[in-house]
């Protein structure tokens, strides 16, 4: 890396060389995050269709293949879907606000991608290792709601606007529960830096992970993440029988695909944050060989896949909740539970050090 930087300095001079090298490095890191993420989104849709098909005793996608290879049947389906979406026309309704109609998908996908800037994939693999990483994540993820509201309003359709209002109320409600759950993680780790949060869970085994002392918060965060991404059984904003697919009812082609990308990117982001906050991030479950020989990024990817499986499992299992049930769960159950846990955690942290050093408190505090 230093030799490449030296070449930049020799070609462009000291000031410009250093600046261009920094720009080229950051752009390389961005591509290294975004390209696998988009591929992950494509094949998450394939995994969803195959896993739910298996649960419902069906076959799922089994036709599109690469170069006619029989044992890859179905694996070409996400590529075929992407090509189809690119070829379709984007129809803008006559009464729609054209500028906002096009801007809404961009406002939805931008925070979903920008949040990945501070995600640590291993101790060394991180684009921006900032101290307020958790605060940045909360700020970015809460901005996605603007795209949804603008999409519903710009379509000039009552159905789309009703879907947008439902989605906005739902996201704001569960954003509070997610935020309080993360406050518990912040209290345990004493840091807003995501790398420090993972290092705070370091120990001999998975018993040191925050999953055990914060298990109710883990459940609240995971279920709130499902609601936040408008996934089943919390997909009342897209209730086909009531409001015809919700806020993106008038979108087609790539404009609709961008909303689709944002939803699945947010699913992967929620799974990643759950792994980092509660499941030890890149840390192995047991700190002995052969577990320690496996690279940390592999452990993180396995944990992400495990959490994503629950997203797909929920969709195949639970019926859609009524709107009032969703609001009641968020406001009357999740938020009180998180507030009680914050008070309980604060009380434990105020105990004398001699008590906190006794088993099992000395594992986490």
Short mmCIF file of C-alpha atoms in Angstrom, two decimals:
data_model
loop_
_atom_site.label_atom_id
_atom_site.label_comp_id
_atom_site.label_asym_id
_atom_site.label_seq_id
_atom_site.Cartn_x
_atom_site.Cartn_y
_atom_site.Cartn_z
CA UNK A 1 0.00 0.00 0.00
CA UNK A 2 2.82 2.41 0.85
CA UNK A 3 4.56 1.72 -2.48
CA UNK A 4 1.32 2.58 -4.36
CA UNK A 5 1.00 5.80 -2.35
CA UNK A 6 4.62 6.64 -3.22
CA UNK A 7 3.85 6.19 -6.93
CA UNK A 8 0.88 8.56 -6.64
CA UNK A 9 3.15 11.15 -4.96
CA UNK A 10 5.82 10.77 -7.70
CA UNK A 11 3.26 11.20 -10.50
CA UNK A 12 0.99 13.94 -9.07
CA UNK A 13 3.22 15.64 -6.47
CA UNK A 14 3.04 15.56 -2.66
CA UNK A 15 -0.26 17.41 -2.08
CA UNK A 16 -2.30 16.09 -5.05
CA UNK A 17 -0.75 12.61 -4.84
CA UNK A 18 -1.79 12.09 -1.21
CA UNK A 19 -5.29 13.43 -1.88
CA UNK A 20 -5.84 11.31 -5.01
CA UNK A 21 -4.45 8.21 -3.27
CA UNK A 22 -6.88 8.72 -0.38
CA UNK A 23 -9.75 9.20 -2.86
CA UNK A 24 -8.79 6.07 -4.84
CA UNK A 25 -8.50 4.01 -1.63
CA UNK A 26 -11.91 5.13 -0.37
CA UNK A 27 -13.55 4.49 -3.76
CA UNK A 28 -12.04 0.98 -3.81
CA UNK A 29 -13.41 0.29 -0.31
CA UNK A 30 -16.85 1.63 -1.34
CA UNK A 31 -16.97 -0.65 -4.40
CA UNK A 32 -15.77 -3.56 -2.24
CA UNK A 33 -18.77 -2.99 0.06
CA UNK A 34 -21.52 -2.00 -2.42
CA UNK A 35 -20.93 -4.65 -5.12
CA UNK A 36 -21.06 -7.68 -2.73
CA UNK A 37 -24.03 -6.03 -0.97
CA UNK A 38 -26.02 -5.75 -4.22
CA UNK A 39 -25.10 -9.35 -5.11
CA UNK A 40 -26.16 -10.35 -1.59
CA UNK A 41 -29.52 -8.61 -2.11
CA UNK A 42 -30.01 -10.44 -5.43
CA UNK A 43 -29.26 -13.84 -3.98
CA UNK A 44 -31.16 -13.13 -0.75
CA UNK A 45 -34.30 -12.97 -2.93
CA UNK A 46 -33.30 -16.33 -4.44
CA UNK A 47 -32.67 -17.81 -0.97
CA UNK A 48 -36.02 -16.46 0.22
CA UNK A 49 -37.90 -18.10 -2.65
CA UNK A 50 -36.10 -21.45 -2.24
CA UNK A 51 -36.34 -21.59 1.58
CA UNK A 52 -40.03 -20.61 1.69
CA UNK A 53 -40.71 -23.09 -1.16
CA UNK A 54 -39.02 -25.83 0.91
CA UNK A 55 -41.13 -24.91 3.96
CA UNK A 56 -44.31 -25.05 1.85
CA UNK A 57 -43.30 -28.29 0.06
CA UNK A 58 -42.74 -26.57 -3.30
CA UNK A 59 -39.74 -26.44 -5.64
CA UNK A 60 -39.10 -22.70 -6.06
CA UNK A 61 -37.03 -21.22 -8.93
CA UNK A 62 -35.51 -24.14 -10.87
CA UNK A 63 -35.24 -23.08 -14.52
CA UNK A 64 -32.79 -20.24 -15.22
CA UNK A 65 -29.20 -21.48 -15.17
CA UNK A 66 -25.72 -20.39 -16.31
CA UNK A 67 -24.40 -21.76 -19.65
CA UNK A 68 -26.86 -24.65 -19.49
CA UNK A 69 -25.21 -26.23 -16.42
CA UNK A 70 -27.91 -28.56 -14.94
CA UNK A 71 -26.88 -28.33 -11.27
CA UNK A 72 -27.08 -24.50 -11.35
CA UNK A 73 -30.79 -24.50 -12.27
CA UNK A 74 -32.46 -21.55 -10.55
CA UNK A 75 -29.22 -19.72 -9.71
CA UNK A 76 -29.59 -17.44 -12.72
CA UNK A 77 -33.05 -16.27 -11.63
CA UNK A 78 -31.88 -13.10 -9.74
CA UNK A 79 -29.85 -12.03 -12.81
CA UNK A 80 -32.86 -12.62 -15.07
CA UNK A 81 -35.06 -10.57 -12.70
CA UNK A 82 -32.54 -7.70 -12.73
CA UNK A 83 -32.36 -7.68 -16.56
CA UNK A 84 -36.17 -7.72 -16.76
CA UNK A 85 -36.43 -4.76 -14.35
CA UNK A 86 -33.87 -2.75 -16.37
CA UNK A 87 -35.82 -3.38 -19.60
CA UNK A 88 -39.18 -2.28 -18.19
CA UNK A 89 -40.51 1.24 -18.74
CA UNK A 90 -40.80 3.67 -15.81
CA UNK A 91 -44.36 4.99 -16.01
CA UNK A 92 -44.95 8.32 -14.23
CA UNK A 93 -48.64 9.06 -13.49
CA UNK A 94 -50.08 12.20 -15.12
CA UNK A 95 -50.91 13.97 -11.86
CA UNK A 96 -47.67 13.03 -10.08
CA UNK A 97 -44.92 15.45 -9.06
CA UNK A 98 -42.26 14.17 -11.47
CA UNK A 99 -39.22 15.51 -9.57
CA UNK A 100 -40.28 14.07 -6.20
CA UNK A 101 -41.53 10.87 -7.85
CA UNK A 102 -38.00 10.17 -9.15
CA UNK A 103 -36.28 11.53 -6.02
CA UNK A 104 -38.18 9.26 -3.56
CA UNK A 105 -36.44 5.96 -4.49
CA UNK A 106 -33.06 7.71 -4.30
CA UNK A 107 -33.85 9.04 -0.80
CA UNK A 108 -34.78 5.50 0.24
CA UNK A 109 -31.69 3.70 -1.12
CA UNK A 110 -29.10 6.34 -0.09
CA UNK A 111 -29.34 5.86 3.72
CA UNK A 112 -29.55 2.07 3.26
CA UNK A 113 -26.15 2.13 1.52
CA UNK A 114 -24.54 5.03 3.44
CA UNK A 115 -25.02 3.24 6.80
CA UNK A 116 -22.49 0.57 5.69
CA UNK A 117 -19.64 3.12 5.88
CA UNK A 118 -19.11 2.50 9.61
CA UNK A 119 -19.80 -1.27 9.75
CA UNK A 120 -16.69 -3.19 10.94
CA UNK A 121 -16.37 -6.53 9.10
CA UNK A 122 -13.24 -7.43 11.09
CA UNK A 123 -10.75 -5.45 13.24
CA UNK A 124 -9.00 -4.18 10.08
CA UNK A 125 -11.86 -4.14 7.50
CA UNK A 126 -13.82 -0.92 8.03
CA UNK A 127 -14.33 2.08 5.72
CA UNK A 128 -14.73 4.81 8.37
CA UNK A 129 -13.81 3.93 11.96
CA UNK A 130 -15.54 6.86 13.66
CA UNK A 131 -16.16 7.16 17.40
CA UNK A 132 -19.86 7.99 16.99
CA UNK A 133 -20.57 5.02 14.69
CA UNK A 134 -23.74 3.96 16.52
CA UNK A 135 -25.10 7.53 16.40
CA UNK A 136 -24.34 7.67 12.66
CA UNK A 137 -26.21 4.39 12.10
CA UNK A 138 -29.28 5.69 13.98
CA UNK A 139 -29.21 8.95 11.96
CA UNK A 140 -28.88 7.18 8.60
CA UNK A 141 -31.51 4.51 9.20
CA UNK A 142 -34.08 7.07 10.39
CA UNK A 143 -33.72 9.07 7.14
CA UNK A 144 -35.17 6.30 4.95
CA UNK A 145 -38.69 7.21 6.05
CA UNK A 146 -38.51 10.49 4.05
CA UNK A 147 -38.28 8.53 0.80
CA UNK A 148 -41.36 6.49 1.73
CA UNK A 149 -43.46 9.57 2.64
CA UNK A 150 -42.39 11.46 -0.51
CA UNK A 151 -43.13 8.39 -2.70
CA UNK A 152 -46.65 8.15 -1.31
CA UNK A 153 -47.34 11.87 -1.64
CA UNK A 154 -45.71 12.42 -5.07
CA UNK A 155 -47.78 9.63 -6.68
CA UNK A 156 -50.97 11.73 -6.23
CA UNK A 157 -52.83 8.54 -5.28
CA UNK A 158 -54.96 7.95 -2.20
CA UNK A 159 -53.85 4.31 -1.94
CA UNK A 160 -50.15 5.20 -2.13
CA UNK A 161 -50.55 8.04 0.39
CA UNK A 162 -52.44 5.79 2.84
CA UNK A 163 -49.65 3.19 2.53
CA UNK A 164 -47.01 5.86 3.13
CA UNK A 165 -48.77 7.13 6.27
CA UNK A 166 -49.11 3.60 7.66
CA UNK A 167 -45.47 2.87 6.91
CA UNK A 168 -44.28 6.16 8.45
CA UNK A 169 -46.23 5.56 11.68
CA UNK A 170 -44.93 2.00 11.88
CA UNK A 171 -41.28 2.91 11.27
CA UNK A 172 -41.33 5.79 13.78
CA UNK A 173 -42.96 3.57 16.44
CA UNK A 174 -40.42 0.77 16.13
CA UNK A 175 -37.49 3.19 15.67
CA UNK A 176 -38.01 4.21 19.32
CA UNK A 177 -37.90 0.60 20.57
CA UNK A 178 -34.76 -0.10 18.48
CA UNK A 179 -33.11 3.05 19.80
CA UNK A 180 -33.80 2.14 23.44
CA UNK A 181 -32.50 -1.40 22.83
CA UNK A 182 -29.26 0.09 21.47
CA UNK A 183 -29.02 2.37 24.54
CA UNK A 184 -28.67 -0.84 26.60
CA UNK A 185 -25.79 -1.97 24.35
CA UNK A 186 -24.22 1.48 24.72
CA UNK A 187 -24.47 1.25 28.53
CA UNK A 188 -22.81 -2.19 28.51
CA UNK A 189 -19.97 -1.26 26.14
CA UNK A 190 -19.43 2.35 27.33
CA UNK A 191 -18.73 3.33 23.70
CA UNK A 192 -20.49 4.48 20.51
CA UNK A 193 -17.75 2.93 18.35
CA UNK A 194 -18.94 -0.32 16.74
CA UNK A 195 -15.46 -1.87 16.92
CA UNK A 196 -15.30 -1.15 20.66
CA UNK A 197 -18.76 -2.71 21.10
CA UNK A 198 -17.50 -5.96 19.51
CA UNK A 199 -14.27 -5.87 21.55
CA UNK A 200 -16.36 -5.41 24.71
CA UNK A 201 -17.83 -8.88 24.05
CA UNK A 202 -14.40 -10.52 23.82
CA UNK A 203 -13.78 -13.45 26.16
CA UNK A 204 -13.38 -17.19 26.30
CA UNK A 205 -16.75 -18.08 24.76
CA UNK A 206 -20.16 -16.89 23.59
CA UNK A 207 -21.11 -16.39 27.27
CA UNK A 208 -19.34 -13.00 27.05
CA UNK A 209 -21.60 -11.81 24.22
CA UNK A 210 -24.30 -9.25 25.08
CA UNK A 211 -26.93 -11.77 23.88
CA UNK A 212 -27.28 -13.27 27.37
CA UNK A 213 -27.59 -10.19 29.65
CA UNK A 214 -29.56 -8.30 26.99
CA UNK A 215 -31.64 -11.19 25.63
CA UNK A 216 -34.99 -9.30 25.89
CA UNK A 217 -33.34 -6.38 24.06
CA UNK A 218 -32.08 -8.80 21.39
CA UNK A 219 -35.66 -9.98 20.78
CA UNK A 220 -37.00 -6.40 20.79
CA UNK A 221 -34.30 -5.24 18.37
CA UNK A 222 -34.77 -8.18 15.99
CA UNK A 223 -38.59 -7.96 15.90
CA UNK A 224 -38.43 -4.16 15.61
CA UNK A 225 -35.98 -4.63 12.72
CA UNK A 226 -38.53 -6.84 10.95
CA UNK A 227 -41.18 -4.15 11.49
CA UNK A 228 -38.78 -1.36 10.49
CA UNK A 229 -38.13 -3.00 7.12
CA UNK A 230 -41.89 -3.52 6.51
CA UNK A 231 -41.42 -7.27 6.28
CA UNK A 232 -44.08 -9.91 7.00
CA UNK A 233 -45.85 -10.18 9.39
CA UNK A 234 -45.51 -6.38 9.75
CA UNK A 235 -46.08 -5.62 6.04
CA UNK A 236 -49.43 -3.94 6.62
CA UNK A 237 -48.13 -0.92 4.65
CA UNK A 238 -48.11 -3.19 1.59
CA UNK A 239 -51.39 -5.01 2.36
CA UNK A 240 -52.45 -6.06 -1.14
CA UNK A 241 -56.03 -6.81 -0.09
CA UNK A 242 -56.44 -3.32 1.45
CA UNK A 243 -54.25 -0.69 -0.23
CA UNK A 244 -52.81 -2.38 -3.34
CA UNK A 245 -49.08 -2.71 -2.50
CA UNK A 246 -48.72 0.48 -0.45
CA UNK A 247 -46.57 3.52 -1.12
CA UNK A 248 -44.89 2.15 -4.29
CA UNK A 249 -48.12 1.12 -6.05
CA UNK A 250 -47.47 3.54 -8.97
CA UNK A 251 -43.79 2.62 -9.43
CA UNK A 252 -42.50 0.28 -12.13
CA UNK A 253 -39.22 -0.74 -13.76
CA UNK A 254 -35.98 0.35 -12.09
CA UNK A 255 -37.77 2.90 -9.87
CA UNK A 256 -39.63 0.03 -8.16
CA UNK A 257 -36.46 -2.09 -8.13
CA UNK A 258 -34.64 0.63 -6.15
CA UNK A 259 -37.31 0.39 -3.40
CA UNK A 260 -36.86 -3.38 -3.52
CA UNK A 261 -33.07 -3.01 -3.19
CA UNK A 262 -33.49 -0.63 -0.24
CA UNK A 263 -35.79 -3.08 1.59
CA UNK A 264 -33.42 -6.01 1.23
CA UNK A 265 -30.32 -3.86 1.94
CA UNK A 266 -31.99 -2.76 5.18
CA UNK A 267 -32.73 -6.40 6.04
CA UNK A 268 -29.03 -7.26 5.66
CA UNK A 269 -28.08 -4.12 7.63
CA UNK A 270 -30.41 -5.03 10.54
CA UNK A 271 -29.01 -8.59 10.55
CA UNK A 272 -25.44 -7.20 10.54
CA UNK A 273 -26.14 -4.78 13.40
CA UNK A 274 -27.84 -7.54 15.40
CA UNK A 275 -24.73 -9.70 14.92
CA UNK A 276 -22.40 -6.87 15.98
CA UNK A 277 -24.43 -5.66 18.97
CA UNK A 278 -25.54 -8.97 20.47
CA UNK A 279 -23.68 -11.89 18.82
CA UNK A 280 -20.07 -10.76 19.11
CA UNK A 281 -19.57 -9.55 15.53
CA UNK A 282 -16.49 -11.22 14.05
CA UNK A 283 -15.64 -13.09 17.29
CA UNK A 284 -15.77 -16.92 17.24
CA UNK A 285 -18.26 -18.65 19.61
CA UNK A 286 -15.40 -20.38 21.47
CA UNK A 287 -11.90 -18.90 21.75
CA UNK A 288 -10.03 -22.13 20.95
CA UNK A 289 -8.75 -23.84 17.82
CA UNK A 290 -10.11 -24.68 15.25
CA UNK A 291 -12.68 -21.86 15.75
CA UNK A 292 -9.98 -19.19 16.04
CA UNK A 293 -8.41 -20.31 12.73
CA UNK A 294 -11.49 -19.23 10.77
CA UNK A 295 -11.26 -15.54 9.65
CA UNK A 296 -13.44 -13.11 11.61
CA UNK A 297 -15.36 -11.94 8.52
CA UNK A 298 -16.53 -15.54 7.93
CA UNK A 299 -17.96 -15.69 11.46
CA UNK A 300 -19.73 -12.36 10.89
CA UNK A 301 -21.22 -13.57 7.56
CA UNK A 302 -22.43 -16.80 9.19
CA UNK A 303 -24.16 -14.82 11.96
CA UNK A 304 -25.76 -12.49 9.39
CA UNK A 305 -27.05 -15.50 7.42
CA UNK A 306 -28.45 -16.99 10.65
CA UNK A 307 -30.39 -13.79 11.47
CA UNK A 308 -31.62 -13.42 7.87
CA UNK A 309 -33.01 -16.95 8.03
CA UNK A 310 -35.35 -15.74 10.79
CA UNK A 311 -36.61 -12.94 8.50
CA UNK A 312 -37.52 -15.53 5.88
CA UNK A 313 -38.91 -17.98 8.43
CA UNK A 314 -41.23 -15.31 9.88
CA UNK A 315 -42.60 -14.56 6.42
CA UNK A 316 -43.41 -18.23 5.80
CA UNK A 317 -44.98 -18.75 9.23
CA UNK A 318 -46.97 -15.80 10.59
CA UNK A 319 -50.12 -14.17 9.16
CA UNK A 320 -50.17 -10.41 8.73
CA UNK A 321 -51.00 -8.40 11.88
CA UNK A 322 -53.78 -5.86 11.95
CA UNK A 323 -52.64 -2.24 12.03
CA UNK A 324 -53.86 -1.67 15.60
CA UNK A 325 -52.03 -4.84 16.76
CA UNK A 326 -48.76 -3.55 15.26
CA UNK A 327 -49.11 -0.17 16.98
CA UNK A 328 -50.02 -1.80 20.32
CA UNK A 329 -47.01 -4.12 20.20
CA UNK A 330 -44.65 -1.20 19.57
CA UNK A 331 -46.01 1.37 22.02
CA UNK A 332 -47.51 -0.72 24.84
CA UNK A 333 -45.13 -3.70 24.98
CA UNK A 334 -41.71 -3.03 23.41
CA UNK A 335 -41.09 0.53 24.63
CA UNK A 336 -42.06 -0.22 28.29
CA UNK A 337 -39.87 -3.39 28.26
CA UNK A 338 -36.86 -1.43 26.96
CA UNK A 339 -37.35 1.36 29.53
CA UNK A 340 -37.55 -1.17 32.38
CA UNK A 341 -34.38 -2.90 31.12
CA UNK A 342 -32.51 0.43 30.91
CA UNK A 343 -33.43 1.19 34.56
CA UNK A 344 -32.44 -2.35 35.62
CA UNK A 345 -29.12 -2.13 33.78
CA UNK A 346 -28.41 1.29 35.28
CA UNK A 347 -29.15 -0.06 38.77
CA UNK A 348 -26.70 -2.96 38.27
CA UNK A 349 -24.02 -0.56 37.03
CA UNK A 350 -24.44 1.54 40.20
CA UNK A 351 -23.83 -1.44 42.49
CA UNK A 352 -20.55 -1.50 44.47
CA UNK A 353 -17.61 -2.91 42.53
CA UNK A 354 -17.26 -5.80 45.00
CA UNK A 355 -20.75 -7.04 44.04
CA UNK A 356 -20.17 -6.51 40.28
CA UNK A 357 -17.00 -8.60 40.51
CA UNK A 358 -18.97 -11.66 41.66
CA UNK A 359 -20.22 -14.37 39.30
CA UNK A 360 -22.08 -14.03 36.91
CA UNK A 361 -21.97 -10.20 36.80
CA UNK A 362 -18.17 -10.20 36.34
CA UNK A 363 -18.60 -11.84 32.89
CA UNK A 364 -20.18 -8.68 31.39
CA UNK A 365 -19.50 -5.77 33.80
#
